[in-house]
XYZ file of C-alpha atoms in Angstrom:
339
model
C -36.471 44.755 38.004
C -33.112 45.152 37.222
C -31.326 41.878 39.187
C -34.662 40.009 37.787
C -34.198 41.036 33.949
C -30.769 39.594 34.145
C -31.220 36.631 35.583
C -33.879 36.183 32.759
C -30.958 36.346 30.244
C -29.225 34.066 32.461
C -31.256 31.760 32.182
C -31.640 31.749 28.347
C -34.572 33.543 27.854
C -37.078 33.246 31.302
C -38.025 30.594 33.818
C -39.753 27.745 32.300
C -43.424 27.623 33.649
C -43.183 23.842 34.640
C -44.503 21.976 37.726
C -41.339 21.420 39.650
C -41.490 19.505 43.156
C -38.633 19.540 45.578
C -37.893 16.249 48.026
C -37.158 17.250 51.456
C -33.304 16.540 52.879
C -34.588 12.974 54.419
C -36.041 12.101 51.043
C -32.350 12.007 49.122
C -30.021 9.222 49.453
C -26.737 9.467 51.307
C -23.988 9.044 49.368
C -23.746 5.568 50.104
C -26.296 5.005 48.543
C -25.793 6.292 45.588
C -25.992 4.044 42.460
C -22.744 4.886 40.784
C -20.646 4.285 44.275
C -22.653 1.478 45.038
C -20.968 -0.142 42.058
C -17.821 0.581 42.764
C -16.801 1.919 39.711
C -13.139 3.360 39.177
C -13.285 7.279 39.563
C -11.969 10.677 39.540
C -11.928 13.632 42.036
C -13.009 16.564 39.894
C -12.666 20.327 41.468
C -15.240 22.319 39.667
C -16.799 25.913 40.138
C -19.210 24.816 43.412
C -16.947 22.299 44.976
C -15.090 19.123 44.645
C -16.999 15.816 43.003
C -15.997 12.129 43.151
C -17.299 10.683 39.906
C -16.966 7.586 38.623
C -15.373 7.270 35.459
C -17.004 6.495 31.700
C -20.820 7.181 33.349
C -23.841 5.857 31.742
C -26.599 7.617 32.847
C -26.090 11.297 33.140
C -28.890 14.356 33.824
C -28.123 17.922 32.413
C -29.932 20.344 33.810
C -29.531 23.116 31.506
C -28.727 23.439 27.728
C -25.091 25.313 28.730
C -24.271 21.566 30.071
C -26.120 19.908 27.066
C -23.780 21.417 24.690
C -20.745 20.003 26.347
C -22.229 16.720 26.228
C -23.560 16.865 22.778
C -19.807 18.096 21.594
C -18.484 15.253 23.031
C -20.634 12.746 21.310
C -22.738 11.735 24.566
C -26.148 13.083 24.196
C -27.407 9.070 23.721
C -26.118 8.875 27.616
C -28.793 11.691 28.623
C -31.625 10.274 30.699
C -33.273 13.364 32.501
C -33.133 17.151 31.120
C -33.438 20.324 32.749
C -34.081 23.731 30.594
C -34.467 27.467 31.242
C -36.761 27.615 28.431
C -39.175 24.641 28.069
C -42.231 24.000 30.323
C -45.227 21.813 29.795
C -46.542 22.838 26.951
C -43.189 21.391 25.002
C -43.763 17.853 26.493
C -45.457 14.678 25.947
C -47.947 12.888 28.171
C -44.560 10.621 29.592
C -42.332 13.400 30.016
C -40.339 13.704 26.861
C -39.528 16.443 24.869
C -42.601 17.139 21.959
C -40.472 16.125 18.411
C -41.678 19.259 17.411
C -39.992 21.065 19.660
C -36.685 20.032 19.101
C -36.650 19.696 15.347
C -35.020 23.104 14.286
C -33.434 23.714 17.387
C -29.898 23.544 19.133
C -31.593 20.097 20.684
C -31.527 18.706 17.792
C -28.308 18.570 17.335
C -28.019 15.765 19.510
C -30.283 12.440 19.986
C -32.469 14.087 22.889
C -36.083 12.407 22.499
C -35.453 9.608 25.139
C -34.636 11.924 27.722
C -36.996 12.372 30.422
C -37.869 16.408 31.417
C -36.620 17.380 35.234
C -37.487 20.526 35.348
C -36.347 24.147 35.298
C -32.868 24.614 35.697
C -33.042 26.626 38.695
C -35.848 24.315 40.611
C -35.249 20.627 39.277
C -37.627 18.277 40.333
C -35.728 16.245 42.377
C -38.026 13.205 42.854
C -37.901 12.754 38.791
C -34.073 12.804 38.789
C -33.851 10.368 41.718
C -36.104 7.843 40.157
C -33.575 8.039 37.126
C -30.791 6.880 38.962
C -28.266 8.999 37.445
C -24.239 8.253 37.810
C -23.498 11.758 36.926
C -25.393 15.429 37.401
C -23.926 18.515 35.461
C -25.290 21.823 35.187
C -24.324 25.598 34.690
C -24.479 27.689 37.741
C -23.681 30.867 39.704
C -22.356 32.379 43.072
C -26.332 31.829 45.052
C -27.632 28.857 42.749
C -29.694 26.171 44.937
C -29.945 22.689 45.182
C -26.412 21.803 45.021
C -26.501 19.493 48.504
C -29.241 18.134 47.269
C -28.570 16.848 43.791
C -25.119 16.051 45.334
C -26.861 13.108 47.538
C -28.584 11.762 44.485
C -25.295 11.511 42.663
C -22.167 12.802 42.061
C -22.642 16.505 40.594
C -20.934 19.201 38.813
C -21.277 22.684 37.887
C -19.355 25.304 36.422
C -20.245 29.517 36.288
C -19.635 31.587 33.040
C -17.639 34.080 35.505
C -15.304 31.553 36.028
C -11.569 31.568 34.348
C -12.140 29.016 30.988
C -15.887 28.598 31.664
C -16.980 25.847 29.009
C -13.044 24.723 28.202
C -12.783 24.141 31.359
C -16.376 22.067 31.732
C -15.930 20.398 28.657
C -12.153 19.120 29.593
C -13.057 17.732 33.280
C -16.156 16.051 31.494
C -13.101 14.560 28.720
C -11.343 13.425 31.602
C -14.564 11.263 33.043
C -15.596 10.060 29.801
C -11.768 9.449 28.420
C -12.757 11.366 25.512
C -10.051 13.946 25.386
C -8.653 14.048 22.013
C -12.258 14.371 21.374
C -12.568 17.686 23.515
C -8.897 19.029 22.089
C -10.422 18.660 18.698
C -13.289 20.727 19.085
C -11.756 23.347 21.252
C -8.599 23.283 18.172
C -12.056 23.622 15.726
C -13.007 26.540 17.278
C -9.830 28.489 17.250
C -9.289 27.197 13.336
C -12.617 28.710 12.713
C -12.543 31.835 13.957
C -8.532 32.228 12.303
C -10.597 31.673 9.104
C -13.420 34.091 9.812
C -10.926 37.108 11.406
C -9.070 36.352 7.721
C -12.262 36.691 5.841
C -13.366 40.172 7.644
C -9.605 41.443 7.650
C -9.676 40.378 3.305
C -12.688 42.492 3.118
C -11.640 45.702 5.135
C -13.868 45.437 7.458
C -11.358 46.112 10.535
C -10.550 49.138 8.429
C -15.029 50.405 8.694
C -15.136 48.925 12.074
C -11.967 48.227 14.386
C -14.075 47.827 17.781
C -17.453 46.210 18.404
C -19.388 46.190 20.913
C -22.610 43.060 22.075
C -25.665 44.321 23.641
C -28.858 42.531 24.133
C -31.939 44.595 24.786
C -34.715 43.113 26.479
C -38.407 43.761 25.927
C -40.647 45.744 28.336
C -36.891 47.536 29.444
C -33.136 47.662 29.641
C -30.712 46.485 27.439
C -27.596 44.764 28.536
C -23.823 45.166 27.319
C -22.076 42.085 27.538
C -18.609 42.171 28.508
C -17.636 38.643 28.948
C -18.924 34.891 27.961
C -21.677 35.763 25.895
C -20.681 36.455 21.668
C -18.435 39.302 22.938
C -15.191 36.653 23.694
C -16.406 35.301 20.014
C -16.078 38.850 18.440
C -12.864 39.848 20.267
C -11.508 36.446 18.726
C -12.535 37.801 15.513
C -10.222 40.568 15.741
C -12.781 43.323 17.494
C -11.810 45.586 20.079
C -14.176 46.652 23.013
C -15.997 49.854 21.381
C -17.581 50.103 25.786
C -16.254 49.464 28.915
C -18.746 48.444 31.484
C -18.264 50.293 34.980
C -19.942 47.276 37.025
C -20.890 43.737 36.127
C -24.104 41.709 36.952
C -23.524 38.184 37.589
C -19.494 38.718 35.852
C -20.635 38.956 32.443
C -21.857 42.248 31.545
C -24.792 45.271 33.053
C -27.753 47.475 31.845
C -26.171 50.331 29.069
C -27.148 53.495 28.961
C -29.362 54.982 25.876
C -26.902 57.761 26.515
C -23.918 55.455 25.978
C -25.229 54.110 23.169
C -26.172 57.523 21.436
C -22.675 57.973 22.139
C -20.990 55.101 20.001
C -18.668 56.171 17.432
C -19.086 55.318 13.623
C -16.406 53.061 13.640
C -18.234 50.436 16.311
C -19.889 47.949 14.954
C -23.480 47.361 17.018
C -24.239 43.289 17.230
C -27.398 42.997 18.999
C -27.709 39.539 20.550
C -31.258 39.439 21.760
C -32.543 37.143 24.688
C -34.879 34.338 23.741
C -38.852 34.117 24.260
C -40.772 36.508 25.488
C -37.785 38.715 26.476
C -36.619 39.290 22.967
C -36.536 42.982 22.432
C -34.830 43.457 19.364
C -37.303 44.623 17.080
C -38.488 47.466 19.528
C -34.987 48.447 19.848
C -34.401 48.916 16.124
C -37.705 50.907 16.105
C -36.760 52.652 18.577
C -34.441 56.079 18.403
C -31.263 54.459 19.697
C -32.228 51.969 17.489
C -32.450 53.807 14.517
C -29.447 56.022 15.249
C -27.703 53.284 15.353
C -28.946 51.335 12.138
C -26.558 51.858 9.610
C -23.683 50.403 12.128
C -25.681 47.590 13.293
C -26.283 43.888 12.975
C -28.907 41.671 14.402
C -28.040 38.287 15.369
C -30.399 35.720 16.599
C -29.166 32.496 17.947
C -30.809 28.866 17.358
C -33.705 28.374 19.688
C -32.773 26.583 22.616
C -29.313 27.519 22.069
C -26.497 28.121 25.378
C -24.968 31.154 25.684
C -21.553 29.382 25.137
C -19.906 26.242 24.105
C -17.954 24.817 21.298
C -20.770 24.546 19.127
C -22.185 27.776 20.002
C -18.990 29.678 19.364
C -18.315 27.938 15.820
C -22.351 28.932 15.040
C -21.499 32.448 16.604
C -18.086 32.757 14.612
C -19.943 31.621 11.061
C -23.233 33.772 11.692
C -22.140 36.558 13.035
C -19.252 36.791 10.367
C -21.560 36.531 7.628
C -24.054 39.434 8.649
C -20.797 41.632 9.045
C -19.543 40.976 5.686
C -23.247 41.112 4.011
C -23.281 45.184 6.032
C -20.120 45.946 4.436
C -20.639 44.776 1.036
């Protein structure tokens, strides 16, 4: 339950419930066959976090197969390249009759911060239907991944593919920079990596101004999950956002699940001093279990030392635009507490 609960979060908030169909080896091109080589376009050797990619530079027609990946492209002013999506969190209820993402469904959500609607749907992240990307004839594949994700070989024969884990050193820096470096946009990426820093220098200066360092000096991110167990997070997700803040760790975790954090105690918790701030960053869907945690009597132990904050729906655990959203929000509940 445990290892299954966590890769829920993992994955956003759980596996999307669509069709997915897998091609067997035979079925995939070689990789001279692939459209982007076949064209001999000029290109770069990129080392990323499940091997070493030859991808041809300034691509045109690129699949992302989760929204981790979307956000780099979207921050880099790309999203109109995106022919096929992947998601951890949409299925086929969220679709139209050809494929594409319901209008609906994006309007409101961290999709919509880029021009999406044209994209066709691949899939869940985890399980991409390979058949749909190959008939796309992508020039480039990116996705977020871990130590044990599939598919890799596969996608890899279809086009040239990257992917980069959020246990890795520089996780989406380092993803958004190598993508820079294909798509020559890399004042772009040093802008928006500069934009987060700037922001959250303006934030820490806000919640120093207001003494809140002086209430609460360490912090501490958990994300409880409904039906059972709630999760500290000790790396990647909001808790690098609130150390840049200014917060130090009010927990250490003893193990890690997947490198970024592991099920917390209720006795830990009860344990907290007064001068920890509480953020609970619930998972999405149907694993959201904030509101029983605040009912419940951690929950309410912890109340007067504790903020909720939700991110957009859809949203990646990380990313430029995620941490500047983070930075803001989560700023803004912690001076509305103190006041």
């Amino acid at each position: 339950m445990k290892a299954f609960l966590f890769l829920a979060a993992l994955s956003l908030a759980s596996s999307s419930s669509a069709q997915t169909s897998t091609v067997q080896t035979s079925a995939v091109p070689t990789s001279a066959s692939r459209p982007a080589v076949a064209r001999g376009l000029p290109a770069l050797t990129i080392r990323h976090d499940e091997g070493t990619a030859t991808v041809p530079m300034n691509p045109r027609r690129l699949v992302v197969l989760d929204e981790e990946a979307l956000g780099w492209i979207y921050a880099l002013g790309l999203s109109g390249r995106v022919v096929g999506l992947g998601s951890a969190v949409l299925g086929p209820a969220d679709l139209t009759p050809a494929g594409k993402v319901k209008p609906e469904r994006i309007r409101g959500s961290f999709l919509a911060r880029g021009t999406i609607g044209a994209a066709t749907f691949v899939g869940n992240w985890t399980a991409p239907n390979l058949e749909t990307i190959l008939s796309l004839k992508p020039d480039l594949i990116v996705r977020a991944t871990w130590q044990g994700n599939g598919n890799y070989v596969n996608l890899s024969k279809i086009a040239p593919t990257v992917g980069y884990s959020e246990q890795a050193a520089g996780y989406w820096k380092k993803g958004l920079r190598d993508l820079a470096r294909v798509f020559g946009r890399q004042e772009a990426a040093e802008k928006v990596i500069v934009q987060v820093a700037n922001t959250d220098r303006a934030n820490a200066r806000a919640l120093l101004a207001a003494g809140v360092f002086r209430t609460y000096p360490k912090a501490v991110v958990i994300s409880p999950f409904q039906g059972g167990g709630t999760y500290l997070y000790t790396k990647t997700r909001l808790i690098d956002d609130v150390r840049a803040l200014g917060f130090k760790d009010g927990l250490k975790a003893n193990t890690t699940t997947l490198g970024v954090g592991d099920v917390i105690s209720d006795e830990a918790l009860l344990g907290l001093s007064r001068d920890t701030l509480v953020i609970v960053y619930p998972p999405g869907g149907q694993y959201n279990g904030a509101a029983a945690f605040m009912a419940s009597a951690v929950g309410q132990k912890l109340k007067a030392q504790t903020v909720v904050y939700t991110p957009e729906p859809n949203s990646p655990w990380a990313g430029p635009l995620v941490s500047i959203r983070n930075s803001n929000e989560v700023t803004r509940l912690i001076l509305e507490r103190v006041r």
